[in-house]
Amino acid sequence: MWVQSSVAGFALASAAGLVSAAGGTVAGQALRGAGPSLYGANQQPLRQTLIAPELLSRATATWRFLVYGTQPLGALAGGLLGAVSLRATLITGAAVMALATVSAARLSRIRAL
C-alpha cells in the first residue's frame, strides 16, 4: 500500500510543474503540496523498519545530507534555467521528476517488500 501512495505522491509532485507551466498556478501549488505529503509519510517508517536501530541515526543523517545538501545546486540550476524561460524550466523539472518516478516504480526492489 505504501508503495502506491509513494508513487502517487511522486506523480502528483511531478505533474505540478506541468500544471503550473500550463497556467494553473493554484492547482500546481496544490499538487506540489499534496505530492510530498503522500510520499514523505512513508520514508521514515520504511527506514525504521529496514535499518538496524544502531545505524538509523547515521542513515537518517546521510539521507538529510544528500537531500538538503543538493538543494542549493537545484536552486542554482533552476535560477539559471528560469532566467532563460520559466515555462521551459517548469517542464524540464517535471520531466526529470517524472523520469525519477518511473524509475522508482519500475526498477526499485522496494516494491517487493
MMTF fields as JSON, N, C-alpha, C and O atoms, coordinates in Angstrom:
{
  "mmtfVersion": "1.0.0",
  "mmtfProducer": "UNKNOWN",
  "numBonds": 451,
  "numAtoms": 452,
  "numGroups": 113,
  "numChains": 1,
  "numModels": 1,
  "chainsPerModel": [1],
  "groupsPerChain": [113],
  "chainIdList": ["A"],
  "bondAtomList": [4, 2, 8, 6, 12, 10, 16, 14, 20, 18, 24, 22, 28, 26, 32, 30, 36, 34, 40, 38, 44, 42, 48, 46, 52, 50, 56, 54, 60, 58, 64, 62, 68, 66, 72, 70, 76, 74, 80, 78, 84, 82, 88, 86, 92, 90, 96, 94, 100, 98, 104, 102, 108, 106, 112, 110, 116, 114, 120, 118, 124, 122, 128, 126, 132, 130, 136, 134, 140, 138, 144, 142, 148, 146, 152, 150, 156, 154, 160, 158, 164, 162, 168, 166, 172, 170, 176, 174, 180, 178, 184, 182, 188, 186, 192, 190, 196, 194, 200, 198, 204, 202, 208, 206, 212, 210, 216, 214, 220, 218, 224, 222, 228, 226, 232, 230, 236, 234, 240, 238, 244, 242, 248, 246, 252, 250, 256, 254, 260, 258, 264, 262, 268, 266, 272, 270, 276, 274, 280, 278, 284, 282, 288, 286, 292, 290, 296, 294, 300, 298, 304, 302, 308, 306, 312, 310, 316, 314, 320, 318, 324, 322, 328, 326, 332, 330, 336, 334, 340, 338, 344, 342, 348, 346, 352, 350, 356, 354, 360, 358, 364, 362, 368, 366, 372, 370, 376, 374, 380, 378, 384, 382, 388, 386, 392, 390, 396, 394, 400, 398, 404, 402, 408, 406, 412, 410, 416, 414, 420, 418, 424, 422, 428, 426, 432, 430, 436, 434, 440, 438, 444, 442, 448, 446],
  "bondOrderList": [1, 1, 1, 1, 1, 1, 1, 1, 1, 1, 1, 1, 1, 1, 1, 1, 1, 1, 1, 1, 1, 1, 1, 1, 1, 1, 1, 1, 1, 1, 1, 1, 1, 1, 1, 1, 1, 1, 1, 1, 1, 1, 1, 1, 1, 1, 1, 1, 1, 1, 1, 1, 1, 1, 1, 1, 1, 1, 1, 1, 1, 1, 1, 1, 1, 1, 1, 1, 1, 1, 1, 1, 1, 1, 1, 1, 1, 1, 1, 1, 1, 1, 1, 1, 1, 1, 1, 1, 1, 1, 1, 1, 1, 1, 1, 1, 1, 1, 1, 1, 1, 1, 1, 1, 1, 1, 1, 1, 1, 1, 1, 1],
  "groupList": [{"groupName": "MET", "atomNameList": ["N", "CA", "C", "O"], "elementList": ["N", "C", "C", "O"], "formalChargeList": [0, 0, 0, 0], "bondAtomList": [1, 0, 2, 1, 3, 2], "bondOrderList": [1, 1, 2], "singleLetterCode": "M", "chemCompType": "L-PEPTIDE LINKING"}, {"groupName": "TRP", "atomNameList": ["N", "CA", "C", "O"], "elementList": ["N", "C", "C", "O"], "formalChargeList": [0, 0, 0, 0], "bondAtomList": [1, 0, 2, 1, 3, 2], "bondOrderList": [1, 1, 2], "singleLetterCode": "W", "chemCompType": "L-PEPTIDE LINKING"}, {"groupName": "VAL", "atomNameList": ["N", "CA", "C", "O"], "elementList": ["N", "C", "C", "O"], "formalChargeList": [0, 0, 0, 0], "bondAtomList": [1, 0, 2, 1, 3, 2], "bondOrderList": [1, 1, 2], "singleLetterCode": "V", "chemCompType": "L-PEPTIDE LINKING"}, {"groupName": "GLN", "atomNameList": ["N", "CA", "C", "O"], "elementList": ["N", "C", "C", "O"], "formalChargeList": [0, 0, 0, 0], "bondAtomList": [1, 0, 2, 1, 3, 2], "bondOrderList": [1, 1, 2], "singleLetterCode": "Q", "chemCompType": "L-PEPTIDE LINKING"}, {"groupName": "SER", "atomNameList": ["N", "CA", "C", "O"], "elementList": ["N", "C", "C", "O"], "formalChargeList": [0, 0, 0, 0], "bondAtomList": [1, 0, 2, 1, 3, 2], "bondOrderList": [1, 1, 2], "singleLetterCode": "S", "chemCompType": "L-PEPTIDE LINKING"}, {"groupName": "ALA", "atomNameList": ["N", "CA", "C", "O"], "elementList": ["N", "C", "C", "O"], "formalChargeList": [0, 0, 0, 0], "bondAtomList": [1, 0, 2, 1, 3, 2], "bondOrderList": [1, 1, 2], "singleLetterCode": "A", "chemCompType": "L-PEPTIDE LINKING"}, {"groupName": "GLY", "atomNameList": ["N", "CA", "C", "O"], "elementList": ["N", "C", "C", "O"], "formalChargeList": [0, 0, 0, 0], "bondAtomList": [1, 0, 2, 1, 3, 2], "bondOrderList": [1, 1, 2], "singleLetterCode": "G", "chemCompType": "PEPTIDE LINKING"}, {"groupName": "PHE", "atomNameList": ["N", "CA", "C", "O"], "elementList": ["N", "C", "C", "O"], "formalChargeList": [0, 0, 0, 0], "bondAtomList": [1, 0, 2, 1, 3, 2], "bondOrderList": [1, 1, 2], "singleLetterCode": "F", "chemCompType": "L-PEPTIDE LINKING"}, {"groupName": "LEU", "atomNameList": ["N", "CA", "C", "O"], "elementList": ["N", "C", "C", "O"], "formalChargeList": [0, 0, 0, 0], "bondAtomList": [1, 0, 2, 1, 3, 2], "bondOrderList": [1, 1, 2], "singleLetterCode": "L", "chemCompType": "L-PEPTIDE LINKING"}, {"groupName": "THR", "atomNameList": ["N", "CA", "C", "O"], "elementList": ["N", "C", "C", "O"], "formalChargeList": [0, 0, 0, 0], "bondAtomList": [1, 0, 2, 1, 3, 2], "bondOrderList": [1, 1, 2], "singleLetterCode": "T", "chemCompType": "L-PEPTIDE LINKING"}, {"groupName": "ARG", "atomNameList": ["N", "CA", "C", "O"], "elementList": ["N", "C", "C", "O"], "formalChargeList": [0, 0, 0, 0], "bondAtomList": [1, 0, 2, 1, 3, 2], "bondOrderList": [1, 1, 2], "singleLetterCode": "R", "chemCompType": "L-PEPTIDE LINKING"}, {"groupName": "PRO", "atomNameList": ["N", "CA", "C", "O"], "elementList": ["N", "C", "C", "O"], "formalChargeList": [0, 0, 0, 0], "bondAtomList": [1, 0, 2, 1, 3, 2], "bondOrderList": [1, 1, 2], "singleLetterCode": "P", "chemCompType": "L-PEPTIDE LINKING"}, {"groupName": "TYR", "atomNameList": ["N", "CA", "C", "O"], "elementList": ["N", "C", "C", "O"], "formalChargeList": [0, 0, 0, 0], "bondAtomList": [1, 0, 2, 1, 3, 2], "bondOrderList": [1, 1, 2], "singleLetterCode": "Y", "chemCompType": "L-PEPTIDE LINKING"}, {"groupName": "ASN", "atomNameList": ["N", "CA", "C", "O"], "elementList": ["N", "C", "C", "O"], "formalChargeList": [0, 0, 0, 0], "bondAtomList": [1, 0, 2, 1, 3, 2], "bondOrderList": [1, 1, 2], "singleLetterCode": "N", "chemCompType": "L-PEPTIDE LINKING"}, {"groupName": "ILE", "atomNameList": ["N", "CA", "C", "O"], "elementList": ["N", "C", "C", "O"], "formalChargeList": [0, 0, 0, 0], "bondAtomList": [1, 0, 2, 1, 3, 2], "bondOrderList": [1, 1, 2], "singleLetterCode": "I", "chemCompType": "L-PEPTIDE LINKING"}, {"groupName": "GLU", "atomNameList": ["N", "CA", "C", "O"], "elementList": ["N", "C", "C", "O"], "formalChargeList": [0, 0, 0, 0], "bondAtomList": [1, 0, 2, 1, 3, 2], "bondOrderList": [1, 1, 2], "singleLetterCode": "E", "chemCompType": "L-PEPTIDE LINKING"}],
  "groupTypeList": [0, 1, 2, 3, 4, 4, 2, 5, 6, 7, 5, 8, 5, 4, 5, 5, 6, 8, 2, 4, 5, 5, 6, 6, 9, 2, 5, 6, 3, 5, 8, 10, 6, 5, 6, 11, 4, 8, 12, 6, 5, 13, 3, 3, 11, 8, 10, 3, 9, 8, 14, 5, 11, 15, 8, 8, 4, 10, 5, 9, 5, 9, 1, 10, 7, 8, 2, 12, 6, 9, 3, 11, 8, 6, 5, 8, 5, 6, 6, 8, 8, 6, 5, 2, 4, 8, 10, 5, 9, 8, 14, 9, 6, 5, 5, 2, 0, 5, 8, 5, 9, 2, 4, 5, 5, 10, 8, 4, 10, 14, 10, 5, 8],
  "groupIdList": [1, 2, 3, 4, 5, 6, 7, 8, 9, 10, 11, 12, 13, 14, 15, 16, 17, 18, 19, 20, 21, 22, 23, 24, 25, 26, 27, 28, 29, 30, 31, 32, 33, 34, 35, 36, 37, 38, 39, 40, 41, 42, 43, 44, 45, 46, 47, 48, 49, 50, 51, 52, 53, 54, 55, 56, 57, 58, 59, 60, 61, 62, 63, 64, 65, 66, 67, 68, 69, 70, 71, 72, 73, 74, 75, 76, 77, 78, 79, 80, 81, 82, 83, 84, 85, 86, 87, 88, 89, 90, 91, 92, 93, 94, 95, 96, 97, 98, 99, 100, 101, 102, 103, 104, 105, 106, 107, 108, 109, 110, 111, 112, 113],
  "secStructList": [7, 2, 2, 2, 2, 2, 2, 2, 2, 2, 2, 2, 2, 2, 2, 2, 2, 2, 2, 2, 2, 6, 6, 7, 2, 2, 2, 2, 2, 2, 2, 2, 2, 2, 2, 2, 2, 2, 2, 2, 2, 2, 2, 2, 2, 2, 2, 2, 2, 2, 1, 7, 2, 2, 2, 2, 2, 2, 2, 2, 2, 2, 2, 2, 2, 2, 2, 2, 2, 2, 2, 2, 2, 2, 2, 2, 2, 2, 2, 2, 2, 2, 2, 2, 7, 2, 2, 2, 2, 2, 2, 2, 2, 2, 2, 2, 2, 2, 2, 2, 2, 2, 2, 2, 2, 2, 2, 7, 4, 4, 4, 4, 7],
  "xCoordList": [0.823, 0.0, 0.87, 0.587, 1.929, 2.746, 3.451, 3.701, 3.787, 4.468, 3.549, 3.985, 2.288, 1.349, 1.183, 1.142, 1.087, 0.923, 2.2, 2.14, 3.359, 4.609, 4.714, 5.063, 4.418, 4.478, 3.437, 3.713, 2.245, 1.218, 1.687, 1.436, 2.358, 2.885, 3.939, 3.94, 4.844, 5.855, 5.193, 5.594, 4.182, 3.492, 2.788, 2.844, 2.128, 1.465, 2.467, 2.235, 3.582, 4.599, 5.198, 5.477, 5.399, 5.956, 4.924, 5.286, 3.65, 2.602, 2.422, 1.938, 2.806, 2.635, 3.365, 2.847, 4.548, 5.293, 4.588, 4.557, 4.026, 3.301, 2.043, 1.731, 1.318, 0.1, 0.438, -0.259, 1.497, 1.916, 2.361, 2.056, 3.08, 3.543, 2.375, 2.462, 1.272, 0.097, -0.76, -1.772, -0.361, -1.101, -1.933, -2.53, -1.988, -2.762, -1.921, -1.579, -1.589, -0.663, -1.222, -0.502, -2.487, -3.078, -3.16, -2.813, -3.614, -3.694, -2.303, -2.118, -1.336, 0.035, 0.598, 1.27, 0.325, 0.796, 0.089, 0.698, -1.185, -1.916, -1.317, -1.15, -0.999, -0.372, 1.01, 1.4, 1.741, 3.091, 3.049, 3.99, 1.966, 1.814, 1.337, 1.75, 0.466, -0.099, 0.894, 0.931, 1.689, 2.618, 3.599, 3.656, 4.377, 5.33, 4.666, 5.272, 3.43, 2.725, 2.496, 2.592, 2.193, 1.953, 3.225, 3.247, 4.288, 5.491, 6.332, 7.068, 6.242, 7.04, 6.606, 7.423, 5.321, 4.81, 5.331, 5.267, 5.839, 6.3, 7.806, 8.281, 8.554, 10.008, 10.582, 11.365, 10.216, 10.783, 10.373, 11.243, 9.112, 8.769, 9.488, 9.842, 9.699, 10.418, 11.86, 12.369, 12.511, 13.885, 13.922, 14.821, 12.959, 12.933, 12.712, 13.185, 12.008, 11.747, 12.954, 13.259, 13.64, 14.702, 16.093, 16.946, 16.325, 17.673, 17.769, 16.867, 18.853, 19.079, 19.059, 19.57, 18.485, 18.353, 19.676, 19.705, 20.753, 22.033, 22.601, 23.52, 22.074, 22.539, 21.546, 21.837, 20.384, 19.314, 19.693, 19.377, 20.356, 20.718, 21.722, 21.658, 22.636, 23.592, 22.886, 23.174, 21.959, 21.23, 20.377, 20.309, 19.735, 18.914, 19.777, 19.403, 20.921, 21.827, 22.349, 22.455, 22.673, 23.147, 22.061, 22.318, 20.834, 19.708, 19.5, 19.334, 19.508, 19.301, 20.433, 20.196, 21.656, 22.787, 22.627, 22.837, 22.254, 22.099, 20.94, 21.065, 19.819, 18.65, 18.859, 18.755, 19.153, 19.292, 20.582, 20.641, 21.6, 22.866, 22.833, 23.605, 21.949, 21.852, 20.828, 20.774, 20.023, 19.026, 19.631, 19.065, 20.742, 21.328, 21.739, 21.641, 22.193, 22.539, 21.292, 21.324, 20.204, 18.95, 18.419, 17.889, 18.565, 18.128, 18.956, 18.425, 20.245, 21.113, 20.737, 20.601, 20.571, 20.189, 18.823, 18.634, 17.873, 16.547, 16.58, 15.869, 17.404, 17.527, 18.136, 17.689, 19.165, 19.79, 18.834, 18.73, 18.132, 17.162, 15.975, 15.474, 15.529, 14.396, 14.684, 13.77, 15.953, 16.319, 16.147, 15.949, 16.222, 16.043, 14.566, 14.05, 13.874, 12.456, 11.83, 12.183, 10.909, 10.268, 9.449, 9.5, 8.704, 7.871, 8.725, 8.378, 9.832, 10.724, 11.344, 11.557, 11.63, 12.191, 11.194, 11.564, 9.93, 8.901, 8.705, 8.56, 8.702, 8.52, 9.722, 9.555, 10.923, 12.129, 12.142, 12.454, 11.805, 11.747, 10.71, 10.956, 9.553, 8.506, 8.951, 8.65, 9.661, 10.141, 11.18, 11.167, 12.071, 13.087, 12.421, 12.787, 11.443, 10.725, 9.927, 9.856, 9.322, 8.569, 9.494, 9.132, 10.678, 11.656, 12.058, 12.178, 12.264, 12.599, 11.439, 11.655, 10.215, 9.032, 8.926, 8.684, 9.104, 9.021, 10.128, 9.888, 11.331, 12.428, 12.192, 12.489, 11.666, 11.372, 10.262, 10.316, 9.258, 8.135, 8.507, 7.997, 9.381, 9.72, 10.952, 10.979, 11.955, 13.251, 13.557, 14.469, 12.802, 13.132, 12.77, 11.716, 13.66, 13.404, 12.488, 12.014, 12.236, 11.408, 9.961, 9.246, 9.537, 8.163, 7.895, 6.75, 8.944, 8.755, 8.589, 8.271, 8.796, 8.682, 7.233, 6.957],
  "yCoordList": [-1.193, 0.0, 1.261, 2.217, 1.255, 2.466, 2.759, 3.922, 1.704, 1.943, 2.706, 3.634, 2.319, 3.002, 4.469, 5.344, 4.741, 6.138, 6.937, 8.128, 6.282, 6.985, 7.318, 8.443, 6.358, 6.604, 7.645, 8.508, 7.577, 8.575, 9.96, 10.951, 10.031, 11.306, 11.877, 13.073, 11.009, 11.454, 11.929, 12.94, 11.196, 11.569, 12.919, 13.752, 13.135, 14.422, 15.57, 16.633, 15.342, 16.391, 16.701, 17.861, 15.679, 15.943, 16.585, 17.383, 16.247, 16.867, 18.339, 19.121, 18.713, 20.102, 21.078, 22.157, 20.719, 21.592, 21.78, 22.882, 20.702, 20.802, 21.641, 22.457, 21.436, 22.212, 23.697, 24.554, 23.995, 25.391, 25.999, 27.156, 25.225, 25.723, 26.022, 26.908, 25.273, 25.482, 26.648, 26.983, 27.258, 28.412, 28.141, 29.067, 26.918, 26.574, 26.687, 25.68, 27.91, 28.128, 27.608, 26.956, 27.884, 27.451, 25.927, 25.31, 25.328, 23.865, 23.24, 22.211, 23.851, 23.36, 23.391, 22.453, 24.474, 24.572, 23.564, 23.027, 23.304, 22.296, 20.906, 20.133, 20.598, 19.308, 19.227, 18.182, 20.312, 20.342, 20.164, 19.642, 20.596, 20.403, 19.01, 18.454, 18.437, 17.119, 15.993, 15.008, 16.129, 15.06, 14.681, 13.515, 15.638, 15.295, 14.765, 13.989, 15.175, 14.641, 13.146, 12.398, 12.717, 11.287, 10.464, 9.429, 10.909, 10.081, 10.315, 9.422, 11.486, 11.774, 11.003, 10.687, 10.702, 9.982, 8.553, 7.928, 8.04, 6.646, 6.491, 5.393, 7.545, 7.413, 7.042, 6.096, 7.757, 7.488, 6.11, 5.386, 5.711, 4.368, 3.255, 2.225, 3.469, 2.459, 2.337, 1.23, 3.469, 3.419, 2.761, 1.969, 3.077, 2.485, 0.983, 0.254, 0.522, -0.904, -1.646, -2.748, -1.065, -1.766, -1.634, -2.498, -0.575, -0.298, -0.649, -0.346, -1.281, -1.646, -0.392, 0.651, -0.481, 0.706, 1.424, 2.652, 0.683, 1.338, 2.094, 2.898, 1.85, 2.542, 3.578, 4.296, 3.656, 4.512, 5.993, 6.708, 6.452, 7.88, 8.211, 9.293, 7.308, 7.547, 7.577, 8.426, 6.643, 6.59, 7.848, 8.393, 8.3, 9.5, 10.73, 11.59, 10.814, 11.943, 11.941, 12.996, 10.765, 10.667, 11.088, 11.831, 10.606, 10.963, 12.475, 13.087, 13.074, 14.525, 15.293, 16.308, 14.817, 15.475, 15.449, 16.462, 14.29, 14.174, 15.012, 15.664, 15.007, 15.757, 17.256, 18.025, 17.666, 19.103, 19.674, 20.856, 18.853, 19.321, 19.595, 20.415, 18.92, 19.141, 20.206, 20.621, 20.655, 21.677, 22.978, 23.563, 23.459, 24.682, 24.493, 25.426, 23.301, 23.054, 23.102, 23.655, 22.524, 22.583, 23.996, 24.385, 24.769, 26.169, 26.97, 27.807, 26.71, 27.401, 27.036, 27.909, 25.73, 25.288, 25.844, 26.291, 25.818, 26.36, 27.853, 28.351, 28.564, 30.001, 30.326, 31.243, 29.563, 29.795, 29.465, 30.217, 28.335, 27.971, 28.931, 29.296, 29.337, 30.252, 31.606, 32.274, 32.029, 33.301, 33.235, 34.261, 32.03, 31.848, 31.715, 32.44, 30.781, 30.549, 29.839, 28.702, 30.51, 29.926, 28.696, 27.676, 28.791, 27.657, 26.444, 25.328, 26.634, 25.524, 24.92, 23.71, 25.777, 25.293, 24.414, 23.357, 24.834, 24.028, 22.694, 21.658, 22.72, 21.489, 20.573, 19.361, 21.122, 20.317, 19.682, 18.499, 20.458, 19.915, 18.812, 17.792, 19.011, 17.99, 16.727, 15.618, 16.885, 15.718, 14.932, 13.701, 15.641, 14.952, 14.211, 13.076, 14.854, 14.191, 12.999, 11.973, 13.122, 12.003, 10.831, 9.674, 11.128, 10.076, 9.363, 8.138, 10.134, 9.524, 8.689, 7.635, 9.152, 8.406, 7.08, 6.045, 7.106, 5.877, 4.909, 3.708, 5.421, 4.529, 3.937, 2.764, 4.721, 4.197, 3.155, 2.144, 3.41, 2.474, 1.185, 0.118, 1.271, 0.105, -0.659, -1.889, 0.056, -0.567, -0.843, -1.609, -0.227, -0.353, -1.724, -2.277, -2.264, -3.546, -3.363, -4.346, -2.143, -1.88, -2.327, -2.634, -2.364, -2.8, -4.206, -4.555, -5.02, -6.409, -6.551, -7.639, -5.478, -5.564, -5.674, -5.756],
  "zCoordList": [0.0, 0.0, 0.0, -0.722, 0.816, 0.909, -0.394, -0.711, -1.179, -2.457, -3.403, -4.084, -3.445, -4.33, -3.932, -4.796, -2.623, -2.22, -2.466, -2.775, -2.33, -2.616, -4.096, -4.457, -4.949, -6.391, -6.784, -7.617, -6.198, -6.485, -6.04, -6.727, -4.908, -4.429, -5.359, -5.65, -5.829, -6.793, -8.085, -8.662, -8.529, -9.771, -9.622, -10.526, -8.484, -8.259, -8.222, -8.8, -7.537, -7.448, -8.813, -9.116, -9.639, -10.966, -11.893, -12.757, -11.725, -12.544, -12.192, -13.01, -10.993, -10.556, -11.475, -11.761, -11.937, -12.838, -14.169, -14.717, -14.681, -15.956, -15.816, -16.683, -14.711, -14.487, -14.333, -14.875, -13.602, -13.427, -14.754, -15.04, -15.563, -16.862, -17.792, -18.642, -17.625, -18.461, -17.964, -18.58, -16.861, -16.372, -15.135, -14.585, -14.688, -13.495, -12.238, -11.618, -11.865, -10.756, -9.433, -8.677, -9.146, -7.877, -7.835, -6.827, -8.922, -8.969, -8.895, -8.244, -9.553, -9.499, -8.096, -7.67, -7.371, -5.992, -5.094, -4.169, -5.355, -4.578, -4.806, -3.863, -6.056, -6.347, -5.722, -5.201, -5.771, -5.198, -3.682, -3.086, -3.07, -1.63, -1.27, -0.252, -2.1, -1.815, -2.09, -1.354, -3.131, -3.508, -2.415, -2.027, -1.903, -0.841, 0.422, 1.16, 0.678, 1.849, 1.704, 2.677, 0.494, 0.274, 0.36, 1.026, -0.305, -0.274, 0.965, 1.384, 1.555, 2.736, 3.968, 4.833, 4.045, 5.217, 5.301, 6.36, 4.206, 4.184, 4.337, 4.628, 4.151, 4.139, 5.494, 5.591, 6.531, 7.851, 8.379, 8.862, 8.316, 8.794, 8.023, 8.597, 6.729, 5.954, 6.434, 6.613, 6.64, 7.165, 8.533, 8.817, 9.378, 10.714, 10.661, 11.533, 9.66, 9.513, 8.959, 9.413, 7.992, 7.276, 7.896, 7.69, 8.644, 9.13, 10.605, 11.386, 10.975, 12.373, 13.248, 12.84, 14.425, 15.29, 15.556, 15.636, 15.691, 15.984, 14.781, 14.94, 13.592, 12.386, 11.869, 10.913, 12.493, 11.986, 11.983, 11.032, 13.021, 13.057, 11.955, 11.371, 11.667, 10.575, 9.229, 8.385, 9.034, 7.763, 7.572, 6.471, 8.636, 8.546, 8.278, 7.481, 8.935, 8.695, 7.263, 6.636, 6.748, 5.365, 4.391, 3.444, 4.631, 3.766, 3.776, 2.72, 4.954, 5.042, 4.375, 3.72, 4.536, 3.887, 2.373, 1.706, 1.83, 0.379, -0.136, -1.173, 0.565, 0.105, 0.286, -0.67, 1.515, 1.78, 1.202, 0.862, 1.092, 0.554, -0.936, -1.433, -1.654, -3.096, -3.468, -4.626, -2.526, -2.838, -3.357, -4.28, -2.818, -3.398, -4.859, -5.656, -5.208, -6.612, -7.494, -8.593, -7.01, -7.755, -7.877, -8.918, -6.799, -6.846, -7.844, -8.573, -7.871, -8.831, -10.267, -11.125, -10.518, -11.865, -12.256, -13.387, -11.323, -11.608, -11.875, -12.748, -11.125, -11.347, -12.7, -13.389, -13.077, -14.384, -15.52, -16.489, -15.399, -16.442, -16.46, -17.523, -15.259, -15.17, -15.776, -16.259, -15.76, -16.388, -17.893, -18.543, -18.453, -19.894, -20.225, -21.076, -19.548, -19.805, -18.612, -18.3, -17.956, -16.787, -17.164, -16.476, -18.244, -18.674, -19.008, -18.622, -19.714, -20.046, -18.789, -18.708, -17.81, -16.551, -15.82, -15.308, -15.761, -15.103, -15.81, -15.161, -17.126, -17.899, -17.726, -17.589, -17.731, -17.54, -16.157, -16.019, -15.135, -13.777, -13.656, -13.012, -14.271, -14.235, -14.962, -14.52, -16.07, -16.82, -16.024, -16.022, -15.354, -14.537, -13.378, -13.073, -12.733, -11.648, -12.148, -11.471, -13.332, -13.9, -14.223, -14.009, -14.732, -15.006, -13.718, -13.69, -12.659, -11.368, -10.839, -10.242, -11.052, -10.611, -11.336, -10.715, -12.644, -13.433, -13.041, -12.912, -12.851, -12.468, -11.083, -10.858, -10.158, -8.822, -8.871, -8.171, -9.701, -9.789, -10.508, -10.166, -11.489, -12.3, -11.822, -11.87, -11.369, -11.116, -9.641, -9.329, -8.744, -7.337, -6.789, -7.105, -5.961, -5.3, -4.1, -3.531, -3.716, -2.551, -2.782, -1.828, -4.026, -4.328, -3.827, -3.541, -3.717, -3.29, -1.776, -1.295, -1.022, 0.433, 0.874, 2.071]
}
